[in-house]
Amino acid sequence: MGKDVIIACDFASAEDTFAFLDRFGERRPFVKIGMELFYAEGPDIVRELKARGHKVFLDLKLHDIPNTVKKAMNVLSRLDVDICNLHAGGTKAMMKAGLEGLVREDGTRPLLIAVTQLTSTNQEALENDLLIKRPIEEVVMEYAKNAKDAGLDGVVCSPLEAEAVHDVCGKSFLTVTPGIRFADAAADDQKRIMTPADAKKAGSDYIVVGRPVTAAKDPLAAYERCLLDFIG
Ligand code: C5P
């Protein structure tokens, strides 16, 4: 898989999701499905998206003991998803177990990427709640290295971190970056944002775009603008 634009389908139901995707005609964009939609609709939403020809990033951010993550990943691999993720904070052993669980009977597997630190975690919470007394930028890079050591394919990170992650973990280590906004649009609740064109310059491998496409008057036009700016 090469560079691509992934649409974050943050809808509450399958009905809303497919009503939205029907507006794309014959196009089959790469989509991200999160906890809300997956817990509401179950695995059928993934089966239906795959049957319609979409690539699927299943954003469930697993974090449990290694054996449980391995077994859960095995179930997800059978849904034929394209990208899965887990928390790097679950340890290298958990990440390795997750990766092992993802391998299908035919030897193929979805890409596996790690969440380093959630963007909702700030320095204060890192130190006072998680008891990690290091600058958050260093923690993000160390967790990215752990993910690489565990054999994962990449990390979810801010486009502002993509270059540093590539410097530390190598160019082939994937950076999947949310926090994307057009220059002429609202940031919503995102704090550290980049345009699709700047994310391209920063070396992002995949951009994850939600509201700039899902809330656009013309979602297909907004999606095509992302593709043009990010891929050319
Ligand atoms: O609407 P918006 O473009 O802000 O959506 C971004 C998507 O990426 C949402 O699904 C959000 O949960 C997800 N995400 C994020 N920041 C992270 C990890 C995931 O915005 N650090």
Short mmCIF file of N, CA and C and ligand atoms in Angstrom, two decimals, residues 8 10 32 61 119 156 178-181 190 208-212, ligand 1:
data_model
loop_
_atom_site.label_atom_id
_atom_site.label_comp_id
_atom_site.label_asym_id
_atom_site.label_seq_id
_atom_site.Cartn_x
_atom_site.Cartn_y
_atom_site.Cartn_z
N ALA A 8 -11.74 9.38 8.38
CA ALA A 8 -12.20 8.93 9.70
C ALA A 8 -13.72 8.97 9.71
N ASP A 10 -16.30 8.83 11.72
CA ASP A 10 -16.73 8.92 13.11
C ASP A 10 -18.24 9.12 13.16
N LYS A 32 -11.41 4.84 8.14
CA LYS A 32 -11.05 4.46 9.51
C LYS A 32 -12.34 4.30 10.31
N LYS A 61 -7.29 0.40 19.18
CA LYS A 61 -6.26 0.71 20.20
C LYS A 61 -6.22 -0.33 21.33
N THR A 119 -3.00 12.16 22.04
CA THR A 119 -2.81 13.62 21.98
C THR A 119 -3.57 14.31 23.12
N VAL A 156 0.87 5.91 14.89
CA VAL A 156 -0.03 7.04 14.69
C VAL A 156 0.66 8.21 15.35
N PRO A 178 -3.23 11.94 11.94
CA PRO A 178 -4.45 12.75 12.02
C PRO A 178 -4.06 14.21 12.30
N GLY A 179 -5.07 15.06 12.57
CA GLY A 179 -4.77 16.47 12.84
C GLY A 179 -4.54 17.22 11.54
N ILE A 180 -5.34 16.90 10.52
CA ILE A 180 -5.19 17.51 9.19
C ILE A 180 -6.32 18.52 8.97
N ARG A 181 -5.96 19.70 8.54
CA ARG A 181 -6.94 20.73 8.23
C ARG A 181 -6.52 21.51 6.99
N GLN A 190 -8.80 20.22 17.30
CA GLN A 190 -7.42 19.79 17.06
C GLN A 190 -6.48 20.96 17.36
N VAL A 208 -4.99 10.94 8.10
CA VAL A 208 -6.34 10.57 8.55
C VAL A 208 -7.14 11.86 8.65
N VAL A 209 -8.19 11.95 7.85
CA VAL A 209 -8.97 13.19 7.78
C VAL A 209 -10.42 12.89 8.14
N GLY A 210 -10.92 13.57 9.16
CA GLY A 210 -12.31 13.38 9.58
C GLY A 210 -13.19 14.52 9.12
N ARG A 211 -13.45 15.44 10.04
CA ARG A 211 -14.44 16.50 9.77
C ARG A 211 -14.20 17.35 8.53
N PRO A 212 -12.95 17.62 8.12
CA PRO A 212 -12.80 18.41 6.88
C PRO A 212 -13.48 17.71 5.68
O1 C5P B 1 -12.32 15.17 12.50
P1 C5P B 1 -10.84 15.00 12.62
O2 C5P B 1 -10.10 15.24 11.30
O3 C5P B 1 -10.26 15.81 13.75
O4 C5P B 1 -10.66 13.46 12.96
C1 C5P B 1 -9.41 12.90 13.26
C2 C5P B 1 -9.57 11.44 13.58
O5 C5P B 1 -8.31 10.93 14.02
C3 C5P B 1 -10.56 11.14 14.71
O6 C5P B 1 -11.13 9.86 14.44
C4 C5P B 1 -9.68 11.10 15.93
O7 C5P B 1 -10.21 10.29 16.95
C5 C5P B 1 -8.41 10.46 15.36
N1 C5P B 1 -7.19 10.73 16.11
C6 C5P B 1 -6.72 12.01 16.38
N2 C5P B 1 -5.57 12.19 17.09
C7 C5P B 1 -4.88 11.14 17.52
C8 C5P B 1 -5.32 9.83 17.28
C9 C5P B 1 -6.49 9.67 16.55
O8 C5P B 1 -7.34 12.97 15.96
N3 C5P B 1 -3.73 11.33 18.17
#
